[in-house]
PDB file of C-alpha atoms and ligand atoms in Angstrom:
ATOM      1  CA  MET A 545     -33.491  13.996  19.754  1.00 43.00           C
ATOM      2  CA  SER A 546     -32.370  15.229  16.367  1.00 61.00           C
ATOM      3  CA  ASP A 547     -29.952  13.100  14.414  1.00 75.00           C
ATOM      4  CA  ASP A 548     -28.990  16.031  12.202  1.00 91.00           C
ATOM      5  CA  LEU A 549     -25.291  16.472  11.720  1.00 94.00           C
ATOM      6  CA  GLN A 550     -24.064  19.942  12.613  1.00 94.00           C
ATOM      7  CA  ILE A 551     -22.234  21.135   9.508  1.00 94.00           C
ATOM      8  CA  ILE A 552     -19.452  23.545  10.317  1.00 89.00           C
ATOM      9  CA  ARG A 553     -18.023  26.292   8.148  1.00 92.00           C
ATOM     10  CA  GLY A 554     -14.445  27.316   8.854  1.00 95.00           C
ATOM     11  CA  THR A 555     -10.983  25.994   8.313  1.00 97.00           C
ATOM     12  CA  LYS A 556     -10.510  22.364   7.437  1.00 97.00           C
ATOM     13  CA  GLU A 557      -9.094  21.771  10.919  1.00 98.00           C
ATOM     14  CA  GLN A 558     -12.191  23.323  12.522  1.00 97.00           C
ATOM     15  CA  GLN A 559     -14.416  21.202  10.312  1.00 98.00           C
ATOM     16  CA  TYR A 560     -12.693  17.984  11.346  1.00 98.00           C
ATOM     17  CA  GLN A 561     -12.618  19.007  15.004  1.00 97.00           C
ATOM     18  CA  ALA A 562     -16.357  19.601  14.978  1.00 97.00           C
ATOM     19  CA  LEU A 563     -17.085  16.450  13.005  1.00 98.00           C
ATOM     20  CA  ILE A 564     -15.054  13.894  14.944  1.00 98.00           C
ATOM     21  CA  PRO A 565     -17.040  14.067  18.238  1.00 97.00           C
ATOM     22  CA  GLN A 566     -20.228  13.766  16.208  1.00 97.00           C
ATOM     23  CA  ILE A 567     -18.898  10.655  14.482  1.00 98.00           C
ATOM     24  CA  GLU A 568     -17.923   9.238  17.890  1.00 97.00           C
ATOM     25  CA  ALA A 569     -21.460   9.871  19.143  1.00 96.00           C
ATOM     26  CA  LEU A 570     -22.954   8.280  16.018  1.00 96.00           C
ATOM     27  CA  ILE A 571     -21.072   5.020  16.376  1.00 96.00           C
ATOM     28  CA  GLU A 572     -20.412   4.581  20.104  1.00 95.00           C
ATOM     29  CA  ASP A 573     -23.603   2.686  20.976  1.00 95.00           C
ATOM     30  CA  GLU A 574     -23.913   0.758  17.727  1.00 96.00           C
ATOM     31  CA  PRO A 575     -22.096  -2.581  17.462  1.00 96.00           C
ATOM     32  CA  ASP A 576     -22.955  -3.215  13.799  1.00 97.00           C
ATOM     33  CA  ARG A 577     -19.910  -2.457  11.660  1.00 96.00           C
ATOM     34  CA  VAL A 578     -21.718  -1.857   8.377  1.00 97.00           C
ATOM     35  CA  ALA A 579     -24.113   0.577  10.060  1.00 97.00           C
ATOM     36  CA  ASN A 580     -21.184   2.501  11.506  1.00 98.00           C
ATOM     37  CA  LEU A 581     -19.196   2.543   8.249  1.00 98.00           C
ATOM     38  CA  ALA A 582     -22.320   3.803   6.453  1.00 98.00           C
ATOM     39  CA  ASN A 583     -22.796   6.660   8.907  1.00 97.00           C
ATOM     40  CA  ILE A 584     -19.107   7.600   8.823  1.00 98.00           C
ATOM     41  CA  ALA A 585     -19.230   7.812   5.014  1.00 98.00           C
ATOM     42  CA  ALA A 586     -22.440   9.858   5.164  1.00 98.00           C
ATOM     43  CA  ALA A 587     -21.061  12.238   7.810  1.00 98.00           C
ATOM     44  CA  LEU A 588     -17.876  12.855   5.802  1.00 98.00           C
ATOM     45  CA  LYS A 589     -19.908  13.405   2.631  1.00 98.00           C
ATOM     46  CA  GLU A 590     -22.205  15.891   4.388  1.00 97.00           C
ATOM     47  CA  GLN A 591     -19.338  17.890   5.862  1.00 97.00           C
ATOM     48  CA  PHE A 592     -16.868  17.889   2.978  1.00 98.00           C
ATOM     49  CA  ASN A 593     -18.990  17.033  -0.054  1.00 97.00           C
ATOM     50  CA  TRP A 594     -16.190  15.164  -1.783  1.00 98.00           C
ATOM     51  CA  LEU A 595     -17.057  13.422  -5.029  1.00 98.00           C
ATOM     52  CA  TRP A 596     -16.819   9.988  -3.451  1.00 98.00           C
ATOM     53  CA  ILE A 597     -16.151   8.755   0.063  1.00 98.00           C
ATOM     54  CA  GLY A 598     -16.417   5.214   1.253  1.00 98.00           C
ATOM     55  CA  PHE A 599     -14.986   1.924   2.305  1.00 98.00           C
ATOM     56  CA  TYR A 600     -13.638  -1.165   0.618  1.00 98.00           C
ATOM     57  CA  LEU A 601     -13.398  -4.251   2.834  1.00 98.00           C
ATOM     58  CA  VAL A 602     -10.970  -7.163   2.448  1.00 98.00           C
ATOM     59  CA  LYS A 603     -12.887 -10.329   1.555  1.00 98.00           C
ATOM     60  CA  GLU A 604     -11.146 -13.467   0.268  1.00 97.00           C
ATOM     61  CA  ASN A 605      -7.992 -11.492  -0.541  1.00 97.00           C
ATOM     62  CA  GLU A 606      -9.743  -8.767  -2.546  1.00 98.00           C
ATOM     63  CA  LEU A 607     -11.064  -5.351  -1.640  1.00 98.00           C
ATOM     64  CA  VAL A 608     -14.840  -5.424  -2.055  1.00 98.00           C
ATOM     65  CA  LEU A 609     -16.964  -2.284  -2.200  1.00 98.00           C
ATOM     66  CA  GLY A 610     -18.552  -1.406   1.136  1.00 98.00           C
ATOM     67  CA  PRO A 611     -20.650   1.492   2.457  1.00 98.00           C
ATOM     68  CA  PHE A 612     -20.057   4.677   0.457  1.00 98.00           C
ATOM     69  CA  GLN A 613     -21.538   7.972  -0.704  1.00 98.00           C
ATOM     70  CA  GLY A 614     -21.182   9.195  -4.268  1.00 98.00           C
ATOM     71  CA  PRO A 615     -21.368   7.790  -7.788  1.00 97.00           C
ATOM     72  CA  VAL A 616     -21.372   4.047  -8.449  1.00 97.00           C
ATOM     73  CA  ALA A 617     -17.899   2.545  -8.175  1.00 97.00           C
ATOM     74  CA  CYS A 618     -15.914  -0.544  -9.150  1.00 96.00           C
ATOM     75  CA  THR A 619     -16.768  -3.419  -6.846  1.00 98.00           C
ATOM     76  CA  ARG A 620     -13.516  -5.389  -6.536  1.00 98.00           C
ATOM     77  CA  ILE A 621      -9.861  -4.338  -6.358  1.00 98.00           C
ATOM     78  CA  LYS A 622      -6.924  -6.718  -6.120  1.00 98.00           C
ATOM     79  CA  LYS A 623      -3.975  -6.247  -3.766  1.00 98.00           C
ATOM     80  CA  GLY A 624      -1.398  -3.954  -5.333  1.00 98.00           C
ATOM     81  CA  ARG A 625      -3.868  -2.546  -7.881  1.00 98.00           C
ATOM     82  CA  GLY A 626      -4.850   1.100  -8.043  1.00 98.00           C
ATOM     83  CA  VAL A 627      -4.456   3.510  -5.159  1.00 98.00           C
ATOM     84  CA  CYS A 628      -6.608   1.366  -2.860  1.00 98.00           C
ATOM     85  CA  GLY A 629      -4.792  -1.891  -3.561  1.00 98.00           C
ATOM     86  CA  THR A 630      -1.412  -0.147  -3.213  1.00 98.00           C
ATOM     87  CA  ALA A 631      -2.355   1.398   0.151  1.00 98.00           C
ATOM     88  CA  TRP A 632      -3.387  -2.122   1.214  1.00 98.00           C
ATOM     89  CA  GLN A 633      -0.121  -3.678   0.014  1.00 98.00           C
ATOM     90  CA  GLN A 634       2.078  -0.965   1.539  1.00 98.00           C
ATOM     91  CA  MET A 635      -0.071  -0.719   4.704  1.00 98.00           C
ATOM     92  CA  LYS A 636       0.157   3.046   4.612  1.00 98.00           C
ATOM     93  CA  THR A 637      -1.944   6.064   3.718  1.00 98.00           C
ATOM     94  CA  LEU A 638      -1.502   7.304   0.157  1.00 98.00           C
ATOM     95  CA  ILE A 639      -2.200  10.886  -0.880  1.00 98.00           C
ATOM     96  CA  VAL A 640      -2.465  11.284  -4.660  1.00 98.00           C
ATOM     97  CA  PRO A 641      -2.558  14.951  -5.759  1.00 98.00           C
ATOM     98  CA  ASP A 642      -3.185  14.044  -9.419  1.00 98.00           C
ATOM     99  CA  VAL A 643      -4.700  10.637 -10.078  1.00 98.00           C
ATOM    100  CA  GLN A 644      -3.622  10.727 -13.724  1.00 97.00           C
ATOM    101  CA  LEU A 645      -0.015  10.622 -12.570  1.00 97.00           C
ATOM    102  CA  PHE A 646      -0.504   7.546 -10.346  1.00 97.00           C
ATOM    103  CA  PRO A 647       0.568   4.430 -12.265  1.00 94.00           C
ATOM    104  CA  GLY A 648      -2.303   1.957 -12.370  1.00 94.00           C
ATOM    105  CA  HIS A 649      -4.889   4.324 -10.916  1.00 95.00           C
ATOM    106  CA  ILE A 650      -8.346   2.775 -11.270  1.00 96.00           C
ATOM    107  CA  SER A 651     -10.729   5.380 -12.621  1.00 95.00           C
ATOM    108  CA  CYS A 652     -14.223   4.743 -11.276  1.00 91.00           C
ATOM    109  CA  ASN A 653     -15.392   8.232 -12.227  1.00 92.00           C
ATOM    110  CA  SER A 654     -13.902  10.595 -14.795  1.00 93.00           C
ATOM    111  CA  SER A 655     -14.488  13.615 -12.516  1.00 96.00           C
ATOM    112  CA  SER A 656     -12.058  12.348  -9.873  1.00 97.00           C
ATOM    113  CA  LYS A 657      -8.848  14.384  -9.865  1.00 97.00           C
ATOM    114  CA  SER A 658      -7.206  13.649  -6.498  1.00 98.00           C
ATOM    115  CA  GLU A 659      -7.531  10.938  -3.898  1.00 98.00           C
ATOM    116  CA  ILE A 660      -6.551   9.793  -0.415  1.00 98.00           C
ATOM    117  CA  VAL A 661      -6.677   6.182   0.775  1.00 98.00           C
ATOM    118  CA  ILE A 662      -6.267   5.142   4.418  1.00 98.00           C
ATOM    119  CA  PRO A 663      -5.750   1.460   5.217  1.00 98.00           C
ATOM    120  CA  LEU A 664      -7.839   0.077   8.093  1.00 98.00           C
ATOM    121  CA  ILE A 665      -5.489  -2.031  10.190  1.00 97.00           C
ATOM    122  CA  GLN A 666      -6.546  -4.587  12.754  1.00 95.00           C
ATOM    123  CA  ASN A 667      -4.064  -6.899  14.481  1.00 95.00           C
ATOM    124  CA  ARG A 668      -1.367  -5.801  12.038  1.00 95.00           C
ATOM    125  CA  GLU A 669      -3.487  -6.806   9.033  1.00 97.00           C
ATOM    126  CA  VAL A 670      -5.342  -4.584   6.589  1.00 98.00           C
ATOM    127  CA  VAL A 671      -9.059  -5.315   6.858  1.00 98.00           C
ATOM    128  CA  GLY A 672     -10.181  -2.580   4.468  1.00 98.00           C
ATOM    129  CA  VAL A 673      -9.526   0.951   3.277  1.00 98.00           C
ATOM    130  CA  LEU A 674     -11.216   4.333   3.485  1.00 98.00           C
ATOM    131  CA  ASP A 675     -11.092   6.061   0.095  1.00 98.00           C
ATOM    132  CA  ALA A 676     -11.939   9.690  -0.708  1.00 98.00           C
ATOM    133  CA  ASP A 677     -12.012  11.216  -4.192  1.00 98.00           C
ATOM    134  CA  SER A 678     -12.197  14.898  -5.085  1.00 98.00           C
ATOM    135  CA  ILE A 679     -13.044  16.798  -8.256  1.00 98.00           C
ATOM    136  CA  SER A 680     -10.170  19.189  -7.423  1.00 98.00           C
ATOM    137  CA  LEU A 681      -6.488  18.522  -7.926  1.00 98.00           C
ATOM    138  CA  ALA A 682      -4.400  18.220  -4.734  1.00 98.00           C
ATOM    139  CA  ASP A 683      -7.429  18.401  -2.449  1.00 98.00           C
ATOM    140  CA  PHE A 684      -5.948  16.170   0.279  1.00 98.00           C
ATOM    141  CA  ASP A 685      -2.954  16.842   2.502  1.00 98.00           C
ATOM    142  CA  ALA A 686      -1.296  15.749   5.737  1.00 98.00           C
ATOM    143  CA  MET A 687      -4.127  17.266   7.777  1.00 98.00           C
ATOM    144  CA  ASP A 688      -6.690  15.070   6.016  1.00 98.00           C
ATOM    145  CA  GLN A 689      -4.412  12.114   6.625  1.00 98.00           C
ATOM    146  CA  ARG A 690      -4.159  12.876  10.346  1.00 98.00           C
ATOM    147  CA  PHE A 691      -7.872  13.349  10.911  1.00 98.00           C
ATOM    148  CA  LEU A 692      -9.059  10.576   8.604  1.00 98.00           C
ATOM    149  CA  GLU A 693      -6.641   8.151  10.305  1.00 98.00           C
ATOM    150  CA  GLN A 694      -8.105   9.294  13.629  1.00 98.00           C
ATOM    151  CA  ILE A 695     -11.629   8.620  12.340  1.00 98.00           C
ATOM    152  CA  CYS A 696     -10.572   5.177  11.086  1.00 98.00           C
ATOM    153  CA  SER A 697      -9.118   4.391  14.522  1.00 97.00           C
ATOM    154  CA  LEU A 698     -12.592   4.861  16.037  1.00 97.00           C
ATOM    155  CA  ILE A 699     -13.982   1.884  14.105  1.00 96.00           C
ATOM    156  CA  ARG A 700     -14.401  -1.268  16.198  1.00 89.00           C
ATOM    157  CA  TRP A 701     -13.677  -4.555  14.415  1.00 86.00           C
TER     158      TRP A 701
HETATM  159  N1  SME B 273      -9.458   5.154  -7.626  1.00 51.99           N
HETATM  160  C1  SME B 273      -9.398   3.987  -6.805  1.00 51.99           C
HETATM  161  C2  SME B 273     -10.545   3.048  -7.081  1.00 51.99           C
HETATM  162  C3  SME B 273     -11.713   3.253  -6.214  1.00 51.99           C
HETATM  163  S1  SME B 273     -12.652   4.569  -6.639  1.00 51.99           S
HETATM  164  O1  SME B 273     -11.883   5.793  -6.693  1.00 51.99           O
HETATM  165  C4  SME B 273     -14.000   4.737  -5.722  1.00 51.99           C
HETATM  166  C5  SME B 273      -8.079   3.268  -6.979  1.00 51.99           C
HETATM  167  O2  SME B 273      -7.278   3.622  -7.863  1.00 51.99           O
HETATM  168  O3  SME B 273      -7.833   2.336  -6.227  1.00 51.99           O
END
């Protein structure tokens, strides 16, 4: 059996719709969380080729860098800091069309222009975030939010 991801060309909606069943298949038989987060980040990177895509996980009241694809990134983010720490504090997805206009944005890479952060919520607590960064301004919208939240809901904790 080939493990190759089938990369789809088409609208963003078509890309997500083709990707999500593949992500489900990748993670359904694997109980290890880090393995699954790593494959989700890799699958999203392969399909969308964003600058950076990955997870931060809450450990001792900080977000700590988890599985990701892209350039090296800052390792720890406090609650309320940056886009990630704000999404954690507010327990809601944040779409940032221009990171330079987000007060307190943490710049891990100077090429990042826009960002989306989805909090991972388990038993009404944030256990981590999914963060995506793009080299294009305003690259993320409500459709990304909907599908990325759906992908995050597939993760077993
Ligand atoms: N820009 C994020 C920090 C994480 S990196 O983008 C990978 C923030 O402001 O929280």
